[in-house]
């Protein structure tokens, strides 16, 4: 049985091959038709928007053969956990979740438990699952999720475990059935993988080499979404600014793609994530023309110290980053910029940390995701000597967060008394009588009486600015 498994090898995943990525269209197979009739599935999604987009494909595949989604895992015939490997904490959470289904699997032999996503791409994880979590029926990776129905079929018919994780990066598969969670906001992958190899990051190993989708496939998808009434698309890639460098002669890049998208009648376009090193002047110029391109940029800096940036392999200095922010602000004065920061990277001195604080203060971020460095097995930084105590790392995180929160609050305050456009999404998480949505600058706004506006863009007069959100009244 063991030799049927196709397990991941991180060393292989590191290699980048020169061969061109193949694109092919997903084909439905009649043998799977109706396979899920009368059955329910439950998907738990961990991690980033890339995983959320993947889960929508998994759902689309399942629904194409009759499975129906349930939010009640107790009645699910199939549970899929789409995992995240970015930090240790994320992984620990997933192992806890997998453990919870042990009893269920023992009591019901037809119940199927599948594990997909980034954790499946790690050797150590798959070994641990095979040894300790024997109730898992399917382990699949990020390169072959379009084969989900095949895996389920094997488990159902042959009653055996399926492990198929490819280390060599996959092709691009177009037209995979997709069941989107929202009727007005959509994810659109523009590329897969990452070639940056920041020394702390597991993503280039779990997601493979950078592969851009062909522009016409992306534009067609956005056209179709616009025709269906979608109000907002978020373009996804680990480093969207290097979009297209792997296509043909590399001359059709992210700026050209955005220029084309500007002409599609989709009201709002966002994108994530931008690597500072590839943010071109042409891109800034295209963004400054605005139209449907939102004045909001997530621009991870990671550290304000050149020593640390170099050790992280980020390929820019803090001076270059500041200059870029300045150039963006000159071109788009009202822009809202957020960032990602890691504290406690191996060897980070008090002075390095102070440099990060200075940069945060001076760049005027209106939000940041902040993290304590988490060593990921197989990445270079996991082997760097790390002597700083956890208590000190936590203190740095806390200090940084205070500063970040001030920026967050300032970013909200600038809209006090203004009228802003809000795409109303649904009831607020904390108060069912309040409705929430986001502005072009990605500010969270709460309103009363928003029920009939779900999925619509309305104008809201802002009368309260809090640290995390704005409040106002719909005025048109
Ligand atoms: N430890 C801590 N944070 C990390 N990130 C990525 N890898 C790690 C790690 N090993 C953070 C980076 C990245 C964000 C998505 O997650 O800040 O931008
Ligand atoms: Fe990870 Fe760096 Fe790639 Fe972002 S750019 S996914 S941090 S390796």
Coordinates of C-alpha atoms and ligand atoms in Angstrom, one line a residue:
X1 CA 0.0 0.0 0.0
X2 CA 2.8 2.3 1.0
X3 CA 4.3 2.5 -2.5
X4 CA 1.1 3.8 -4.0
X5 CA 1.6 7.0 -2.1
X6 CA 3.0 10.1 -3.8
X7 CA 4.5 12.1 -1.1
X8 CA 6.0 15.6 -1.2
X9 CA 9.7 16.3 -1.1
X10 CA 10.7 19.8 0.0
X11 CA 14.1 19.6 -1.7
X12 CA 12.5 18.9 -5.0
X13 CA 9.9 21.6 -4.5
X14 CA 12.8 24.1 -4.2
X15 CA 14.0 23.4 -7.7
X16 CA 12.8 25.7 -10.4
X17 CA 12.6 24.2 -13.9
X18 CA 12.9 26.2 -17.1
X19 CA 10.1 24.4 -18.8
X20 CA 7.1 26.4 -19.8
X21 CA 3.9 26.0 -17.9
X22 CA 1.2 24.1 -19.7
X23 CA -2.4 25.4 -19.6
X24 CA -5.3 23.0 -20.1
X25 CA -9.0 23.1 -19.6
X26 CA -10.7 21.1 -16.9
X27 CA -12.8 18.2 -18.3
X28 CA -15.7 16.8 -16.5
X29 CA -15.7 13.0 -16.4
X30 CA -19.0 11.2 -16.7
X31 CA -18.0 8.4 -14.3
X32 CA -18.2 10.8 -11.4
X33 CA -21.6 12.2 -12.4
X34 CA -24.0 12.0 -9.5
X35 CA -21.3 10.7 -7.2
X36 CA -22.4 13.1 -4.4
X37 CA -26.1 12.9 -4.8
X38 CA -27.8 12.9 -1.4
X39 CA -24.5 13.7 0.3
X40 CA -23.3 16.7 2.2
X41 CA -19.8 18.2 2.3
X42 CA -18.2 20.6 4.8
X43 CA -15.1 22.5 4.0
X44 CA -12.9 24.3 6.6
X45 CA -10.6 26.9 5.1
X46 CA -7.5 28.1 6.9
X47 CA -5.0 30.8 5.8
X48 CA -5.0 33.3 3.1
X49 CA -7.2 34.4 0.2
X50 CA -5.4 32.0 -2.0
X51 CA -6.8 29.1 0.1
X52 CA -10.3 30.7 0.1
X53 CA -10.1 30.8 -3.7
X54 CA -9.0 27.2 -3.8
X55 CA -11.8 26.2 -1.5
X56 CA -14.3 27.7 -3.9
X57 CA -12.9 25.5 -6.6
X58 CA -13.2 22.4 -4.3
X59 CA -16.8 23.4 -3.6
X60 CA -17.5 23.8 -7.4
X61 CA -16.1 20.4 -8.1
X62 CA -18.2 18.7 -5.4
X63 CA -21.4 20.5 -6.4
X64 CA -20.8 19.5 -10.0
X65 CA -21.4 15.9 -8.9
X66 CA -24.3 16.5 -6.6
X67 CA -22.8 17.2 -3.2
X68 CA -24.5 19.9 -1.2
X69 CA -22.7 22.2 1.3
X70 CA -23.5 22.0 5.0
X71 CA -22.2 24.2 7.8
X72 CA -23.1 21.5 10.2
X73 CA -20.1 19.1 10.2
X74 CA -22.1 16.5 12.2
X75 CA -24.2 15.7 9.1
X76 CA -21.3 15.9 6.6
X77 CA -20.4 12.8 4.6
X78 CA -17.2 14.4 3.5
X79 CA -15.0 16.9 5.4
X80 CA -12.2 18.7 3.7
X81 CA -9.7 20.7 5.7
X82 CA -7.8 23.2 3.4
X83 CA -4.7 23.9 5.4
X84 CA -2.2 26.7 5.9
X85 CA 1.5 26.3 6.6
X86 CA 2.7 29.9 7.0
X87 CA 3.3 29.7 10.7
X88 CA 3.6 27.0 13.3
X89 CA 0.5 28.3 15.1
X90 CA -1.6 27.8 12.0
X91 CA -0.4 24.2 11.7
X92 CA -1.0 23.4 15.4
X93 CA -4.6 24.5 14.9
X94 CA -5.1 22.2 11.9
X95 CA -3.7 19.2 13.7
X96 CA -6.2 19.8 16.5
X97 CA -9.0 20.0 13.9
X98 CA -8.0 16.7 12.3
X99 CA -7.8 15.0 15.6
X100 CA -11.4 16.0 16.3
X101 CA -12.7 13.8 13.4
X102 CA -11.1 10.6 14.7
X103 CA -14.2 9.4 16.5
X104 CA -16.5 10.2 13.7
X105 CA -14.4 8.2 11.2
X106 CA -14.3 5.2 13.6
X107 CA -18.1 5.2 14.0
X108 CA -19.0 5.8 10.3
X109 CA -16.9 3.9 7.8
X110 CA -18.5 5.8 4.9
X111 CA -17.4 9.1 6.3
X112 CA -14.5 10.6 4.3
X113 CA -11.9 13.0 5.7
X114 CA -9.6 14.8 3.2
X115 CA -6.7 17.1 3.9
X116 CA -5.5 19.6 1.3
X117 CA -3.6 22.8 0.9
X118 CA -0.2 24.0 2.0
X119 CA 0.4 21.7 4.9
X120 CA 0.0 18.7 2.6
X121 CA 3.0 19.9 0.6
X122 CA 5.3 19.5 3.6
X123 CA 7.1 16.1 4.1
X124 CA 7.1 16.3 7.8
X125 CA 3.3 16.9 7.9
X126 CA 2.5 14.1 5.6
X127 CA 4.8 11.7 7.6
X128 CA 3.0 12.7 10.8
X129 CA -0.4 12.3 9.2
X130 CA 0.5 8.8 7.9
X131 CA 1.8 7.7 11.3
X132 CA -0.4 9.4 13.8
X133 CA -3.6 10.4 12.0
X134 CA -4.6 7.2 10.3
X135 CA -8.2 8.2 10.0
X136 CA -7.4 10.7 7.2
X137 CA -8.6 9.2 3.9
X138 CA -7.2 11.6 1.4
X139 CA -4.1 13.8 1.4
X140 CA -3.8 16.1 -1.7
X141 CA -1.7 19.1 -2.4
X142 CA -2.0 22.5 -3.9
X143 CA -1.0 21.5 -7.5
X144 CA -3.6 18.8 -8.0
X145 CA -6.8 20.0 -6.3
X146 CA -8.7 19.7 -9.6
X147 CA -8.4 15.9 -9.3
X148 CA -10.4 15.9 -6.1
X149 CA -13.3 13.9 -7.5
X150 CA -10.9 11.2 -8.7
X151 CA -9.5 10.9 -5.1
X152 CA -12.9 10.6 -3.6
X153 CA -13.9 8.0 -6.2
X154 CA -10.9 5.9 -5.3
X155 CA -11.7 6.0 -1.6
X156 CA -15.3 5.1 -2.3
X157 CA -14.7 2.3 -4.7
X158 CA -11.4 0.8 -3.7
X159 CA -11.8 1.6 0.0
X160 CA -8.2 2.7 0.4
X161 CA -6.3 5.7 1.4
X162 CA -5.2 8.2 -1.2
X163 CA -2.0 10.3 -0.9
X164 CA -1.1 12.3 -3.9
X165 CA 1.1 15.4 -3.3
X166 CA 3.1 16.6 -6.3
X167 CA 6.4 18.4 -5.5
X168 CA 7.0 19.5 -9.0
X169 CA 4.8 22.5 -9.7
X170 CA 1.6 21.9 -11.6
X171 CA 0.1 23.1 -14.8
X172 CA -2.5 25.8 -15.0
X173 CA -6.0 24.3 -15.2
X174 CA -8.6 26.7 -16.5
X175 CA -12.4 26.3 -16.2
X176 CA -12.4 24.3 -12.9
X177 CA -16.0 24.5 -11.7
X178 CA -16.1 27.2 -9.0
X179 CA -18.8 27.8 -6.4
X180 CA -18.2 31.4 -5.2
X181 CA -19.1 32.2 -1.6
X182 CA -20.3 35.7 -2.5
X183 CA -22.6 37.0 -5.3
X184 CA -20.9 40.4 -5.4
X185 CA -17.2 39.9 -4.4
X186 CA -14.9 37.5 -6.2
X187 CA -11.4 36.3 -6.1
X188 CA -9.5 36.0 -9.4
X189 CA -6.2 34.2 -9.4
X190 CA -3.9 35.9 -11.9
X191 CA -0.9 33.7 -11.1
X192 CA 0.2 30.8 -8.9
X193 CA 3.3 30.1 -6.9
X194 CA 6.2 32.3 -5.8
X195 CA 9.9 32.5 -6.9
X196 CA 11.0 35.0 -4.3
X197 CA 12.3 32.6 -1.6
X198 CA 12.2 35.0 1.3
X199 CA 14.3 33.0 3.7
X200 CA 11.5 32.7 6.4
X201 CA 8.8 31.7 4.0
X202 CA 7.4 28.2 3.1
X203 CA 5.2 29.4 0.3
X204 CA 7.7 28.9 -2.6
X205 CA 7.9 25.3 -1.5
X206 CA 4.2 24.6 -1.0
X207 CA 2.9 26.6 -4.0
X208 CA 5.7 25.9 -6.5
X209 CA 7.2 28.2 -9.2
X210 CA 5.6 31.4 -10.4
X211 CA 3.1 30.7 -13.1
X212 CA 1.0 33.5 -14.7
X213 CA -2.4 32.8 -16.2
X214 CA -2.8 34.0 -19.8
X215 CA -4.2 37.6 -19.9
X216 CA -7.2 36.6 -22.0
X217 CA -8.3 33.9 -19.5
X218 CA -8.2 36.5 -16.7
X219 CA -10.0 39.2 -18.7
X220 CA -12.7 36.8 -19.8
X221 CA -13.3 35.7 -16.2
X222 CA -13.6 39.3 -15.0
X223 CA -15.9 40.1 -18.0
X224 CA -18.1 37.2 -17.0
X225 CA -18.2 38.3 -13.3
X226 CA -19.1 41.8 -14.4
X227 CA -21.9 40.4 -16.5
X228 CA -23.2 38.4 -13.6
X229 CA -23.4 41.6 -11.5
X230 CA -20.3 41.2 -9.4
X231 CA -19.2 44.5 -7.8
X232 CA -15.7 43.8 -6.8
X233 CA -12.8 41.5 -7.8
X234 CA -9.6 40.9 -5.9
X235 CA -6.7 39.8 -8.1
X236 CA -4.7 37.2 -6.3
X237 CA -1.0 36.3 -6.5
X238 CA 1.9 35.9 -4.0
X239 CA 3.6 38.7 -5.8
X240 CA 1.2 40.2 -8.3
X241 CA 3.8 42.8 -9.4
X242 CA 5.8 40.1 -11.2
X243 CA 2.8 39.0 -13.1
X244 CA 3.6 38.0 -16.7
X245 CA 7.4 37.8 -16.4
X246 CA 7.1 34.1 -17.2
X247 CA 4.9 34.6 -20.2
X248 CA 6.3 35.0 -23.7
X249 CA 8.9 37.8 -23.8
X250 CA 7.7 39.2 -20.4
X251 CA 6.5 42.5 -21.8
X252 CA 2.9 42.1 -20.8
X253 CA 3.1 42.7 -17.0
X254 CA 0.9 43.6 -14.1
X255 CA 0.6 47.3 -15.2
X256 CA -0.6 46.2 -18.7
X257 CA -3.1 43.7 -17.1
X258 CA -4.5 46.4 -14.8
X259 CA -4.8 48.8 -17.8
X260 CA -6.9 46.3 -19.6
X261 CA -9.0 45.6 -16.5
X262 CA -9.6 49.3 -16.1
X263 CA -11.7 49.1 -19.3
X264 CA -14.0 46.3 -17.9
X265 CA -17.2 47.5 -16.3
X266 CA -16.5 45.9 -12.9
X267 CA -16.9 48.7 -10.3
X268 CA -14.1 47.8 -8.0
X269 CA -10.7 46.1 -8.5
X270 CA -8.3 45.2 -5.7
X271 CA -5.2 43.1 -5.7
X272 CA -2.9 41.4 -3.3
X273 CA 0.0 40.9 -2.6
X274 CA 2.6 43.4 -3.9
X275 CA 6.3 42.8 -3.5
X276 CA 8.0 46.2 -3.2
X277 CA 10.9 45.3 -5.4
X278 CA 8.7 44.9 -8.5
X279 CA 6.5 47.9 -8.1
X280 CA 7.1 49.7 -11.4
X281 CA 6.7 53.4 -12.2
X282 CA 4.3 52.3 -15.0
X283 CA 2.2 50.5 -12.4
X284 CA 2.0 53.6 -10.2
X285 CA 1.0 55.6 -13.2
X286 CA -1.8 53.2 -14.1
X287 CA -3.0 53.1 -10.5
X288 CA -3.0 56.9 -10.4
X289 CA -5.6 56.9 -13.2
X290 CA -7.9 55.2 -10.7
X291 CA -11.2 54.4 -12.4
X292 CA -12.1 51.0 -11.0
X293 CA -8.7 50.5 -9.4
X294 CA -9.1 51.1 -5.6
X295 CA -6.8 53.5 -3.8
X296 CA -5.6 50.8 -1.4
X297 CA -2.3 49.0 -1.5
X298 CA -1.1 46.2 0.7
X299 CA 2.7 46.5 0.5
X300 CA 4.5 44.1 2.9
X301 CA 7.8 45.6 4.2
X302 CA 8.6 42.9 6.8
X303 CA 11.3 44.9 8.6
X304 CA 12.7 48.5 8.7
X305 CA 16.3 47.3 9.2
X306 CA 18.6 46.8 6.1
X307 CA 20.5 44.0 7.9
X308 CA 17.3 42.1 8.5
X309 CA 15.9 42.8 5.1
X310 CA 19.0 41.4 3.5
X311 CA 18.9 38.3 5.8
X312 CA 15.3 37.9 4.8
X313 CA 16.3 38.0 1.1
X314 CA 13.8 40.8 0.4
X315 CA 15.9 42.4 -2.3
X316 CA 15.3 46.1 -1.2
X317 CA 16.6 48.4 1.4
X318 CA 14.4 50.4 3.8
X319 CA 15.4 53.6 2.0
X320 CA 14.2 52.1 -1.3
X321 CA 10.9 51.1 0.4
X322 CA 10.4 54.6 1.8
X323 CA 11.1 56.1 -1.6
X324 CA 8.5 53.8 -3.2
X325 CA 5.9 54.8 -0.6
X326 CA 6.7 58.4 -1.3
X327 CA 6.3 57.9 -5.1
X328 CA 3.0 56.2 -4.6
X329 CA 1.8 59.0 -2.3
X330 CA 2.9 61.6 -4.8
X331 CA 0.9 60.0 -7.5
X332 CA -2.1 58.9 -5.4
X333 CA -2.3 61.4 -2.5
X334 CA -5.4 59.8 -0.8
X335 CA -4.0 56.2 -1.0
X336 CA -4.3 53.9 2.0
X337 CA -1.2 51.7 2.5
X338 CA -1.1 48.7 4.8
X339 CA 1.8 46.3 5.4
X340 CA 3.1 43.0 6.9
X341 CA 5.8 43.0 9.5
X342 CA 7.7 40.2 11.2
X343 CA 9.4 40.8 14.6
X344 CA 11.9 38.6 16.3
X345 CA 13.6 37.5 13.0
X346 CA 16.8 35.6 14.0
X347 CA 19.4 38.1 15.0
X348 CA 17.1 41.1 15.2
X349 CA 18.7 43.5 17.6
X350 CA 17.0 46.3 19.6
X351 CA 18.4 48.7 17.0
X352 CA 16.9 46.7 14.1
X353 CA 13.6 46.7 15.9
X354 CA 13.8 50.5 16.5
X355 CA 14.4 50.9 12.8
X356 CA 11.2 49.1 12.1
X357 CA 9.3 51.3 14.5
X358 CA 10.7 54.4 12.8
X359 CA 9.7 53.2 9.4
X360 CA 6.2 52.4 10.6
X361 CA 5.9 55.8 12.1
X362 CA 7.1 57.6 9.0
X363 CA 5.4 55.6 6.3
X364 CA 1.9 56.3 7.6
X365 CA 0.6 52.8 7.4
X366 CA -3.2 52.5 8.0
X367 CA -2.9 49.0 9.2
X368 CA -0.5 46.1 9.4
X369 CA -0.5 42.3 9.9
X370 CA 2.2 41.7 12.5
X371 CA 3.8 38.4 13.3
X372 CA 6.5 36.9 15.5
X373 CA 8.9 35.0 13.4
X374 CA 8.0 31.3 13.2
X375 CA 10.7 28.9 12.0
X376 CA 9.4 26.7 9.1
X377 CA 11.3 23.4 8.6
X378 CA 13.1 23.4 5.2
X379 CA 13.5 27.2 4.9
X380 CA 16.9 28.8 5.4
X381 CA 15.9 31.0 8.3
X382 CA 14.8 28.0 10.3
X383 CA 18.5 27.2 10.7
X384 CA 19.6 30.8 11.6
X385 CA 20.7 31.1 15.3
X386 CA 17.8 32.5 17.2
X387 CA 18.7 33.5 20.7
X388 CA 16.0 36.1 21.6
X389 CA 13.6 35.1 24.3
X390 CA 9.9 34.6 23.5
X391 CA 9.1 37.2 26.2
X392 CA 11.2 39.8 24.3
X393 CA 9.6 38.9 21.0
X394 CA 6.2 39.3 22.5
X395 CA 7.2 42.7 24.0
X396 CA 8.3 43.8 20.5
X397 CA 5.1 42.7 18.9
X398 CA 3.1 44.5 21.5
X399 CA 5.1 47.7 21.1
X400 CA 4.8 47.5 17.3
X401 CA 1.0 46.8 17.5
X402 CA 0.4 49.9 19.6
X403 CA 2.0 52.0 16.9
X404 CA 0.2 50.2 14.1
X405 CA -3.1 50.7 15.9
X406 CA -2.5 54.5 16.0
X407 CA -2.0 54.4 12.2
X408 CA -5.2 52.4 11.9
X409 CA -7.1 55.0 13.9
X410 CA -5.6 57.9 12.0
X411 CA -6.5 56.3 8.7
X412 CA -10.2 56.1 9.9
X413 CA -10.2 59.6 11.3
X414 CA -9.5 61.1 7.9
X415 CA -13.0 60.1 6.8
X416 CA -14.9 61.6 9.7
X417 CA -17.6 63.9 8.2
X418 CA -16.9 62.6 4.7
X419 CA -19.4 60.8 2.4
X420 CA -17.9 57.5 1.2
X421 CA -19.0 54.7 -1.0
X422 CA -19.6 51.4 0.8
X423 CA -20.3 48.0 -0.7
X424 CA -22.7 46.5 1.9
X425 CA -21.8 42.9 2.6
X426 CA -24.1 41.7 5.4
X427 CA -24.9 41.9 9.0
X428 CA -22.0 42.8 11.3
X429 CA -20.2 40.0 13.1
X430 CA -21.0 41.4 16.5
X431 CA -24.4 43.1 16.1
X432 CA -27.1 41.6 13.8
X433 CA -28.9 45.0 13.7
X434 CA -25.8 46.6 12.1
X435 CA -24.7 46.1 8.5
X436 CA -21.1 46.3 7.3
X437 CA -19.1 46.9 4.2
X438 CA -15.9 48.4 2.9
X439 CA -15.0 51.7 1.3
X440 CA -12.7 52.0 -1.7
X441 CA -9.8 52.6 0.8
X442 CA -10.8 49.3 2.4
X443 CA -12.2 50.9 5.6
X444 CA -14.8 48.9 7.5
X445 CA -18.1 50.8 7.8
X446 CA -21.1 50.0 10.0
X447 CA -24.6 51.3 9.2
X448 CA -28.1 50.8 10.5
X449 CA -30.9 49.7 8.1
X450 CA -28.6 48.2 5.6
X451 CA -30.6 45.0 4.9
X452 CA -32.0 45.9 1.5
X453 CA -28.6 47.1 0.3
X454 CA -26.6 43.9 0.6
X455 CA -24.4 43.5 -2.5
X456 CA -25.0 47.1 -3.5
X457 CA -22.8 50.2 -3.3
X458 CA -24.3 53.0 -1.3
X459 CA -23.1 56.4 -0.1
X460 CA -22.6 56.8 3.6
X461 CA -22.0 59.9 5.7
X462 CA -19.5 59.1 8.3
X463 CA -20.2 60.4 11.8
X464 CA -18.1 58.2 14.0
X465 CA -14.5 57.1 13.5
X466 CA -13.2 54.3 15.8
X467 CA -9.9 52.5 15.8
X468 CA -11.1 49.5 13.7
X469 CA -14.2 50.9 12.0
X470 CA -16.3 53.8 10.9
X471 CA -20.0 54.4 11.5
X472 CA -22.4 56.4 9.5
X473 CA -25.7 56.8 7.8
X474 CA -26.8 55.8 4.3
X475 CA -27.5 58.9 2.3
X476 CA -27.9 57.6 -1.2
Ligands
LIG1 N1 7.0 33.6 10.4 C1 6.3 34.7 10.6 N2 5.6 35.3 9.7 C2 5.7 34.9 8.4 N3 5.1 35.3 7.3 C3 5.5 34.5 6.3 N4 6.3 33.5 6.8 C4 6.4 33.7 8.1 C5 7.1 33.1 9.1 N5 7.9 32.0 8.9 C6 4.3 36.5 7.2 C7 4.9 37.6 6.3 C8 4.0 37.5 5.1 C9 2.7 37.1 5.7 C10 1.7 36.6 4.7 O1 3.0 36.2 6.6 O2 4.8 38.8 6.9 O3 4.0 38.7 4.4
LIG2 FE1 6.7 34.2 0.9 FE2 8.3 36.2 0.1 FE3 6.9 34.8 -1.7 FE4 5.6 36.5 -0.1 S1 7.2 37.0 -1.7 S2 5.0 34.3 -0.6 S3 6.8 36.3 1.8 S4 8.5 34.0 -0.4

